[in-house]
Amino acid sequence: MPQPIKTTCPYCGVGCGVLASVDPAGEVTIKGDPEHPANFGRLCSKGAALADTLSTEGRLLYPEVEGTAHSWDNALDYTAQQLNSIIAEHGPNAVAFYVSGQLLTEDYYVANKLMKGFIGSANIDTNSRLCMSSAVAAQKRAFGADSVPCAYEDLEQAELITLVGSNTAWCHPVLYQRIAKARKNNSNLRVIVIDPRKTATCDIADLHLPVSPGSDNYLFNGLLAYLDKNHYRDQTFIDNSTEGLDAALTAAHAQVPDLLTVATKCGLSQDLVEQFFQLFASTVRSVTVFSQGINQWSYGTDKGNSIINCHLLTGRIGQPGMGPFSFTGQPNAMGGREVGGLANQLAAHMNLNDAQHRALVKTFWQAPVIAKDEGLKAVEMFDAMAAGQIKAIWIMATNPAVSMPNADKVRAALAKCDLVIVSDCMRETDTSRYAHVLFPARTWGERDGTVTNSERRISRQRAFLPTSGVAQPDWWIISQLAQRMGYGDGFSYEEPADIFKEHAALSAYNNNGERDFNLAGLNELDATEYEQLAPVQWPVMEQGQGTVRLFADGKFFTPSGKAQFIAVAEHAPANAVDEAYPLVLNSGRVRDQWHTMTRTGKSARLSGHIYEPFVTLHPQDAMQNDIVEGSLVKVSSQWGEIIVRARVSAEQQIGSVFIPMHWNDQYASKSYVDALVNPAVDPISGQPEFKHTPVRAEPYQANWYGFLLTRRRLPLKTASYWSCSRGEQLWRYEIAGEATPDNWAETARGLLCQTADKVEWIEYHDRAVNRYRAARMENDQLESCIFIGPDYALPERDWLASLFTEKELQEQDRRNILSGKPASGQHDVGRTVCACFGVGKNVLIDKIQQHGLATAEAVGEMLRAGTNCGSCVPEIKALIAETLNGQDKLNVVMENA
Ligand code: SF4
């Protein structure tokens, strides 16, 4: 076996190191890199399943123009000519790039350079706008630059970790594992979770504060007032290193003068608030992690500053084990910020509204122009397209038809846009259907470059697979297009190393220590050194020497060199609930899926955990709305409606619902949550308010319900509702319909039949109650089965699904197929809980019962479940509690992200 290739996981902002090995037969093995400082060998369930996602199935392999395959030359020439004529007729601001935290830094750098320095517009924005731009804005206001002060090792050195608006267990699983281990090793370490929902992360929490949605700013303003009142100040730090304290304190004291006010505004008991405040006040080594639950609000920037204020007052920043720590969502959200991927930034953390910075970048690039004004942020960009002002858009490595708020309006805007260019690795996405031009991009495993994770650590992504079709790296596609648009000199790159060197050199150009982002130590890398670049945290002033944490010297990047307290005003969500829309919608991730599922949806083991889009409701809300567990629910808002499956859980707050963000038209009929999400944005950061949309939920009444298991993907025209997911050697469909077919036997044959030599049908039909079941056998294997009934109470799917892995069906199984249950004595393993070892829920329950397994460790010893990535440990613990103690905890961990 050749030496494994060191690369970096393409999913979340933890940025785990991965070892990828390819055997002579082309089989890929993935392991965590024990030497990578982000993960030291660990991987979560998504990272561990990366090898399942590498097939070329569904890939975009060739350039296409208007649905026809073309050579690169033709497609690029055509697109360059189209862009140039739109710019000539309507000006540079009529074009826009919408890019992605999935791009590598080198791709991002070239895209930003083309738009801001050559086309001359700043209309380039990134999907990172949707996940962390409020954290960026808060850091810029407080520190004078988008600087994350902390490092992951601070999590091990802290004695208090407060996780705010972050379901770390599911969204940053390896950091959760590091925190869980640190807590085991250090009896002084306390963990506090602040989240409206009781998520899987609460498994390691000493304290959970289930705040009312959106009230975190009151909590942290209250903490600031409490710290001030009780003299928890670092006066030396305040005097030497900060400004603006008085205004911040005045605002905080006026808003939340005492514990009772804080408790009332946050929906908490006074006792809980006091416990948190006392713990924070008395623990010097204190890290506050914040993520999308803080950022995705129309006042997310202020929320971020309310957290940073508390660290500035206590001087808890820049030293080991302390600081405000923004966890980024995507693998290269930070790399994008470094090169100016946001519409309001220039490259290398320079500012568009600074004339000196503009001149510096223009000179360095030898650019013909430089954008003067801030460009359109994501929501504004699609609004401008809807209004006909944006005539051409180039979308790279992202899927805005699914992921933007008010997604149906975004789809309508794309449909009327004159020129939609999409660079993607996948042929069919909800966005690609609007494309006039499709460029096939290389994907993880095929591409080379760098990414930066949440702790400012730059790591290499390296290629270990051959290219699919004629796919090219994004930087190559952009450079080729730029050359054809007439900007050849600035885009003659041959390798990603050329771009990285230029990027590093720009960061150091006339820097003089005034800008936080500085790669002076890397701007002379040769190709070999770039190839061998070890993970390193910026700033890097000398090769091989990064910077663990920032602000150790109490100096910041504001004009005065002092950090700024921000007076945080009172805020309420942009749209209040009312009689028509009485519930608050919160959207987020589930454990085993990533973004719009283009990669993770290919993995049967990842899809086995949660295979259908759902809404979680509190039992009281469910009862009030006549919704029961497992039924279908229509959820609607002012902006749209979707249909999803009901999950009823006491862990959901009364009055609020949760729906995951991943599902889209490739996996369900209409379940993309962003059709519902309101388009309100934070006025400073432009980040949308994904965490608060008023909705209503009501039963979706179909005339029939059912499911289909089949070895092939199917077009489902007869179903009003469908969702599909991949299983081992099958596709699983959940379906429901309003119009009942006249003849189910005919309909089933129309859906499932393919000509084959030996086709056999087993069928049962009770017309009186509209119940139909059939199985189609082919060559002694189960080829497909369909179960239809008058309601959603249908047999479990797991045993039936397991029959698809049988080479030859046993007679006993064949006899039981239409009952949907195994013969007594046979086992139904149940829904997947441990994705790494494929351990099902029923197996876990049986073993816990039979052997009295009272700890996750005991379960791990017997079944291996939970012993690899550990992502399922909270769920195993909940199963133990439910099975041995009768506690209904399972739902706690099912829905939360
Ligand atoms: S935590 Fe999981 S998804 Fe995130 S980078 Fe690590 S392996 Fe990838």
Short mmCIF file of C-alpha atoms in Angstrom, two decimals, residues 346-694:
data_model
loop_
_atom_site.label_atom_id
_atom_site.label_comp_id
_atom_site.label_asym_id
_atom_site.label_seq_id
_atom_site.Cartn_x
_atom_site.Cartn_y
_atom_site.Cartn_z
CA LEU A 346 -10.80 43.61 0.38
CA ALA A 347 -8.16 40.90 0.20
CA ALA A 348 -5.84 40.11 3.14
CA HIS A 349 -8.24 41.54 5.77
CA MET A 350 -8.09 45.00 4.22
CA ASN A 351 -11.13 47.24 4.06
CA LEU A 352 -12.95 48.40 0.97
CA ASN A 353 -13.88 51.67 2.62
CA ASP A 354 -10.21 52.53 3.29
CA ALA A 355 -8.66 54.48 0.38
CA GLN A 356 -5.12 53.49 1.40
CA HIS A 357 -6.06 49.82 1.44
CA ARG A 358 -7.71 50.13 -1.97
CA ALA A 359 -4.64 51.80 -3.42
CA LEU A 360 -2.35 49.21 -1.87
CA VAL A 361 -4.27 46.26 -3.28
CA LYS A 362 -4.64 47.88 -6.71
CA THR A 363 -0.91 48.52 -6.89
CA PHE A 364 -0.01 45.03 -5.69
CA TRP A 365 -2.33 43.41 -8.23
CA GLN A 366 -1.35 45.88 -10.96
CA ALA A 367 -5.05 45.99 -11.50
CA PRO A 368 -6.75 48.29 -14.02
CA VAL A 369 -9.41 49.26 -11.46
CA ILE A 370 -10.35 48.61 -7.88
CA ALA A 371 -13.90 48.42 -6.55
CA LYS A 372 -14.68 51.54 -4.53
CA ASP A 373 -17.95 50.73 -2.87
CA GLU A 374 -19.09 47.74 -0.90
CA GLY A 375 -20.82 45.15 -3.02
CA LEU A 376 -24.13 43.46 -2.48
CA LYS A 377 -24.34 41.04 0.42
CA ALA A 378 -26.00 37.67 -0.24
CA VAL A 379 -29.64 38.59 0.41
CA GLU A 380 -29.24 41.96 -1.34
CA MET A 381 -27.59 40.22 -4.29
CA PHE A 382 -30.56 37.96 -4.99
CA ASP A 383 -32.97 40.84 -4.34
CA ALA A 384 -31.10 42.87 -6.96
CA MET A 385 -31.36 39.93 -9.33
CA ALA A 386 -35.12 39.72 -8.71
CA ALA A 387 -35.31 43.45 -9.49
CA GLY A 388 -33.43 42.93 -12.76
CA GLN A 389 -30.30 44.83 -11.68
CA ILE A 390 -28.02 41.80 -11.59
CA LYS A 391 -27.99 40.39 -15.12
CA ALA A 392 -25.36 37.68 -14.65
CA ILE A 393 -24.32 35.58 -11.69
CA TRP A 394 -21.57 33.00 -11.29
CA ILE A 395 -22.33 30.57 -8.47
CA MET A 396 -19.42 28.45 -7.29
CA ALA A 397 -19.64 25.39 -5.02
CA THR A 398 -22.88 26.34 -3.35
CA ASN A 399 -26.60 25.80 -3.67
CA PRO A 400 -28.48 29.06 -2.98
CA ALA A 401 -31.79 27.69 -4.31
CA VAL A 402 -31.83 25.61 -1.12
CA SER A 403 -29.75 27.51 1.38
CA MET A 404 -30.82 31.14 1.01
CA PRO A 405 -33.70 32.48 3.12
CA ASN A 406 -36.96 33.05 1.25
CA ALA A 407 -35.65 30.40 -1.12
CA ASP A 408 -38.62 30.47 -3.46
CA LYS A 409 -37.95 34.13 -4.21
CA VAL A 410 -34.30 33.24 -4.88
CA ARG A 411 -35.43 30.52 -7.31
CA ALA A 412 -37.69 32.98 -9.10
CA ALA A 413 -34.81 35.46 -9.36
CA LEU A 414 -32.50 32.80 -10.80
CA ALA A 415 -35.18 31.81 -13.29
CA LYS A 416 -35.33 35.32 -14.74
CA CYS A 417 -31.60 36.11 -14.64
CA ASP A 418 -30.08 36.52 -18.13
CA LEU A 419 -26.94 34.51 -17.42
CA VAL A 420 -26.55 31.96 -14.62
CA ILE A 421 -23.16 30.24 -14.51
CA VAL A 422 -22.72 27.39 -12.04
CA SER A 423 -19.41 25.72 -11.16
CA ASP A 424 -20.09 22.54 -9.25
CA CYS A 425 -18.94 18.97 -8.92
CA MET A 426 -22.54 17.64 -9.15
CA ARG A 427 -24.75 17.71 -12.28
CA GLU A 428 -28.15 17.86 -10.59
CA THR A 429 -28.66 20.37 -7.83
CA ASP A 430 -31.59 22.62 -7.07
CA THR A 431 -29.46 25.52 -8.35
CA SER A 432 -27.95 23.88 -11.44
CA ARG A 433 -31.40 23.57 -13.00
CA TYR A 434 -31.34 27.36 -13.49
CA ALA A 435 -27.88 27.39 -15.08
CA HIS A 436 -27.20 28.48 -18.65
CA VAL A 437 -23.58 27.43 -18.26
CA LEU A 438 -22.27 24.57 -16.13
CA PHE A 439 -18.55 24.25 -15.33
CA PRO A 440 -17.42 20.90 -13.89
CA ALA A 441 -15.24 21.54 -10.83
CA ARG A 442 -12.85 19.14 -9.19
CA THR A 443 -13.90 18.07 -5.74
CA TRP A 444 -12.38 16.78 -2.53
CA GLY A 445 -9.81 14.12 -3.28
CA GLU A 446 -9.11 15.60 -6.73
CA ARG A 447 -8.09 19.12 -5.83
CA ASP A 448 -5.13 20.84 -4.21
CA GLY A 449 -4.90 23.94 -2.09
CA THR A 450 -5.33 25.25 1.43
CA VAL A 451 -8.13 25.80 3.93
CA THR A 452 -8.19 27.67 7.25
CA ASN A 453 -10.11 26.27 10.20
CA SER A 454 -11.76 27.97 13.19
CA GLU A 455 -8.48 28.42 15.09
CA ARG A 456 -6.75 30.24 12.17
CA ARG A 457 -4.91 27.06 11.19
CA ILE A 458 -4.01 26.81 7.52
CA SER A 459 -3.88 23.20 6.30
CA ARG A 460 -3.34 21.65 2.92
CA GLN A 461 -6.02 19.77 1.03
CA ARG A 462 -4.20 17.37 -1.28
CA ALA A 463 -5.34 15.35 -4.27
CA PHE A 464 -5.26 11.55 -4.08
CA LEU A 465 -7.75 10.60 -6.80
CA PRO A 466 -7.73 10.95 -10.58
CA THR A 467 -9.85 13.72 -12.06
CA SER A 468 -13.42 12.84 -13.02
CA GLY A 469 -14.26 13.65 -16.63
CA VAL A 470 -12.61 16.92 -17.63
CA ALA A 471 -13.29 18.65 -14.28
CA GLN A 472 -10.83 21.42 -13.41
CA PRO A 473 -9.94 23.24 -10.20
CA ASP A 474 -12.01 26.36 -9.54
CA TRP A 475 -8.91 28.60 -9.62
CA TRP A 476 -8.12 27.29 -13.13
CA ILE A 477 -11.67 27.89 -14.39
CA ILE A 478 -11.69 31.45 -13.02
CA SER A 479 -8.21 32.23 -14.36
CA GLN A 480 -9.06 30.86 -17.80
CA LEU A 481 -12.21 32.91 -17.92
CA ALA A 482 -10.35 36.02 -16.72
CA GLN A 483 -7.82 35.57 -19.53
CA ARG A 484 -10.59 35.28 -22.09
CA MET A 485 -12.20 38.42 -20.69
CA GLY A 486 -8.96 40.24 -21.48
CA TYR A 487 -7.22 40.19 -18.09
CA GLY A 488 -4.49 37.73 -18.99
CA ASP A 489 -1.55 39.25 -17.16
CA GLY A 490 -3.10 39.03 -13.73
CA PHE A 491 -4.20 35.43 -14.11
CA SER A 492 -1.34 33.42 -15.55
CA TYR A 493 -1.15 30.97 -12.65
CA GLU A 494 0.07 27.48 -13.33
CA GLU A 495 -0.24 25.90 -9.90
CA PRO A 496 -2.12 26.61 -6.68
CA ALA A 497 1.30 27.25 -5.12
CA ASP A 498 1.67 30.35 -7.37
CA ILE A 499 -1.58 31.74 -6.01
CA PHE A 500 -0.79 30.94 -2.39
CA LYS A 501 2.54 32.72 -2.65
CA GLU A 502 0.86 35.81 -4.08
CA HIS A 503 -1.79 35.70 -1.38
CA ALA A 504 0.89 35.45 1.32
CA ALA A 505 2.90 38.27 -0.28
CA LEU A 506 -0.15 40.56 -0.39
CA SER A 507 -0.80 39.92 3.31
CA ALA A 508 2.73 41.10 4.10
CA TYR A 509 2.81 43.97 1.57
CA ASN A 510 3.28 47.27 3.46
CA ASN A 511 1.85 45.55 6.51
CA ASN A 512 4.18 46.98 9.19
CA GLY A 513 2.29 45.09 11.88
CA GLU A 514 -0.84 47.13 11.25
CA ARG A 515 -2.93 44.29 9.90
CA ASP A 516 -3.65 41.07 11.78
CA PHE A 517 -3.52 38.77 8.77
CA ASN A 518 0.13 38.37 7.82
CA LEU A 519 1.79 35.41 6.11
CA ALA A 520 5.18 37.07 5.65
CA GLY A 521 6.84 33.79 6.61
CA LEU A 522 5.18 31.94 3.73
CA ASN A 523 5.55 34.31 0.79
CA GLU A 524 8.75 32.71 -0.47
CA LEU A 525 7.53 29.11 -0.41
CA ASP A 526 8.69 27.10 -3.39
CA ALA A 527 6.52 24.40 -4.92
CA THR A 528 8.04 21.66 -2.75
CA GLU A 529 7.65 23.66 0.44
CA TYR A 530 4.05 24.40 -0.49
CA GLU A 531 3.46 20.73 -1.19
CA GLN A 532 4.87 19.85 2.22
CA LEU A 533 3.31 22.74 4.14
CA ALA A 534 2.44 21.59 7.65
CA PRO A 535 -0.68 22.93 9.41
CA VAL A 536 0.11 26.37 10.82
CA GLN A 537 -1.85 29.12 12.58
CA TRP A 538 -1.67 32.66 11.17
CA PRO A 539 -0.10 35.14 11.55
CA VAL A 540 3.07 33.42 10.30
CA MET A 541 6.06 35.74 10.43
CA GLU A 542 8.66 33.02 9.98
CA GLN A 543 8.31 29.80 8.07
CA GLY A 544 7.22 26.99 10.35
CA GLN A 545 6.25 29.32 13.20
CA GLY A 546 2.62 30.15 13.62
CA THR A 547 0.80 32.07 16.34
CA VAL A 548 -1.23 30.11 18.86
CA ARG A 549 -3.35 32.98 20.15
CA LEU A 550 -3.77 36.67 19.44
CA PHE A 551 -3.72 39.74 21.70
CA ALA A 552 -1.36 38.32 24.31
CA ASP A 553 0.26 41.78 24.39
CA GLY A 554 -3.03 43.63 24.93
CA LYS A 555 -2.66 45.38 21.55
CA PHE A 556 -5.49 45.40 19.04
CA PHE A 557 -5.92 46.48 15.41
CA THR A 558 -8.14 49.51 15.98
CA PRO A 559 -6.71 52.97 15.16
CA SER A 560 -5.98 53.52 18.89
CA GLY A 561 -4.63 50.01 19.35
CA LYS A 562 -7.30 49.43 22.00
CA ALA A 563 -10.19 46.96 21.98
CA GLN A 564 -13.61 48.52 21.83
CA PHE A 565 -16.48 47.83 24.17
CA ILE A 566 -19.75 48.09 22.24
CA ALA A 567 -22.91 49.43 23.83
CA VAL A 568 -25.40 46.70 22.98
CA ALA A 569 -28.92 47.96 22.43
CA GLU A 570 -32.19 46.16 23.14
CA HIS A 571 -33.40 44.05 20.24
CA ALA A 572 -36.28 41.86 19.24
CA PRO A 573 -36.52 39.50 16.26
CA ALA A 574 -37.56 41.18 13.01
CA ASN A 575 -40.83 39.26 12.77
CA ALA A 576 -42.94 38.60 15.84
CA VAL A 577 -45.22 35.58 16.17
CA ASP A 578 -48.93 36.29 15.85
CA GLU A 579 -52.21 34.41 15.68
CA ALA A 580 -51.67 33.32 12.10
CA TYR A 581 -48.07 32.18 12.67
CA PRO A 582 -47.78 31.39 16.39
CA LEU A 583 -44.64 29.20 16.46
CA VAL A 584 -40.97 30.17 16.17
CA LEU A 585 -39.02 28.22 13.56
CA ASN A 586 -35.37 27.47 14.22
CA SER A 587 -33.34 25.65 11.56
CA GLY A 588 -30.01 23.85 11.82
CA ARG A 589 -28.00 20.70 11.21
CA VAL A 590 -28.41 17.02 12.02
CA ARG A 591 -25.50 14.82 13.05
CA ASP A 592 -24.74 12.88 9.88
CA GLN A 593 -25.59 15.24 7.01
CA TRP A 594 -23.68 18.16 5.58
CA HIS A 595 -25.25 21.19 3.91
CA THR A 596 -27.50 20.17 0.98
CA MET A 597 -26.43 16.50 1.11
CA THR A 598 -24.67 16.44 -2.27
CA ARG A 599 -21.86 14.43 -0.67
CA THR A 600 -23.21 12.92 2.59
CA GLY A 601 -26.45 11.87 0.84
CA LYS A 602 -24.34 9.33 -1.09
CA SER A 603 -23.48 7.40 2.07
CA ALA A 604 -25.91 4.71 3.22
CA ARG A 605 -24.47 4.66 6.72
CA LEU A 606 -24.82 8.42 7.13
CA SER A 607 -28.33 8.37 5.68
CA GLY A 608 -29.32 5.60 8.09
CA HIS A 609 -29.34 7.89 11.11
CA ILE A 610 -32.13 10.27 10.05
CA TYR A 611 -33.62 9.51 6.67
CA GLU A 612 -36.48 11.93 6.33
CA PRO A 613 -36.98 15.69 6.73
CA PHE A 614 -38.81 16.42 9.97
CA VAL A 615 -40.14 19.04 12.31
CA THR A 616 -39.73 18.72 16.06
CA LEU A 617 -42.54 20.08 18.19
CA HIS A 618 -43.22 20.15 21.90
CA PRO A 619 -46.06 17.72 22.89
CA GLN A 620 -48.25 20.65 23.94
CA ASP A 621 -47.88 22.38 20.57
CA ALA A 622 -48.40 19.07 18.80
CA MET A 623 -51.61 18.43 20.74
CA GLN A 624 -52.93 21.92 20.16
CA ASN A 625 -52.39 21.52 16.45
CA ASP A 626 -53.71 17.92 16.17
CA ILE A 627 -50.30 16.63 15.20
CA VAL A 628 -49.06 13.24 16.32
CA GLU A 629 -45.66 11.60 16.22
CA GLY A 630 -44.88 10.16 12.78
CA SER A 631 -47.61 12.00 10.91
CA LEU A 632 -47.01 14.43 8.06
CA VAL A 633 -47.12 18.13 8.84
CA LYS A 634 -47.56 21.17 6.65
CA VAL A 635 -45.44 23.99 8.03
CA SER A 636 -46.06 27.42 6.58
CA SER A 637 -44.86 30.97 7.02
CA GLN A 638 -45.50 34.25 5.22
CA TRP A 639 -42.79 33.22 2.77
CA GLY A 640 -43.65 29.64 1.84
CA GLU A 641 -44.70 26.17 2.93
CA ILE A 642 -43.21 22.69 3.15
CA ILE A 643 -44.25 19.19 4.21
CA VAL A 644 -42.20 17.24 6.74
CA ARG A 645 -42.57 14.37 9.23
CA ALA A 646 -43.58 15.14 12.83
CA ARG A 647 -41.32 14.36 15.75
CA VAL A 648 -42.78 15.17 19.12
CA SER A 649 -40.32 15.83 21.92
CA ALA A 650 -40.58 17.37 25.35
CA GLU A 651 -37.05 18.67 24.83
CA GLN A 652 -38.31 21.21 22.29
CA GLN A 653 -39.38 24.48 23.91
CA ILE A 654 -43.10 25.19 23.93
CA GLY A 655 -43.85 27.65 21.14
CA SER A 656 -40.88 26.80 18.96
CA VAL A 657 -40.13 24.16 16.34
CA PHE A 658 -36.94 22.87 14.76
CA ILE A 659 -36.47 21.79 11.12
CA PRO A 660 -33.15 20.62 9.65
CA MET A 661 -31.56 22.60 6.84
CA HIS A 662 -30.33 19.77 4.59
CA TRP A 663 -33.23 18.46 2.53
CA ASN A 664 -33.82 19.72 -1.01
CA ASP A 665 -35.50 18.76 -4.26
CA GLN A 666 -33.03 15.95 -4.90
CA TYR A 667 -34.16 14.20 -1.73
CA ALA A 668 -37.75 15.31 -1.10
CA SER A 669 -40.78 16.73 -2.90
CA LYS A 670 -40.81 20.05 -1.06
CA SER A 671 -39.07 20.06 2.31
CA TYR A 672 -36.35 22.71 2.00
CA VAL A 673 -36.76 24.72 5.16
CA ASP A 674 -35.45 27.93 3.64
CA ALA A 675 -38.68 28.25 1.67
CA LEU A 676 -40.10 29.27 5.07
CA VAL A 677 -37.26 31.38 6.42
CA ASN A 678 -37.75 35.13 6.58
CA PRO A 679 -35.25 37.32 4.70
CA ALA A 680 -34.57 39.82 7.53
CA VAL A 681 -30.85 40.51 8.00
CA ASP A 682 -28.54 42.04 10.57
CA PRO A 683 -28.02 45.65 9.38
CA ILE A 684 -24.28 45.49 10.12
CA SER A 685 -23.29 42.01 9.02
CA GLY A 686 -26.03 41.26 6.49
CA GLN A 687 -26.48 37.82 8.08
CA PRO A 688 -30.04 36.48 7.78
CA GLU A 689 -32.24 35.61 10.74
CA PHE A 690 -32.39 31.83 10.23
CA LYS A 691 -33.15 31.23 13.90
CA HIS A 692 -36.47 33.06 14.11
CA THR A 693 -39.31 32.83 11.62
CA PRO A 694 -42.95 32.80 12.72
#
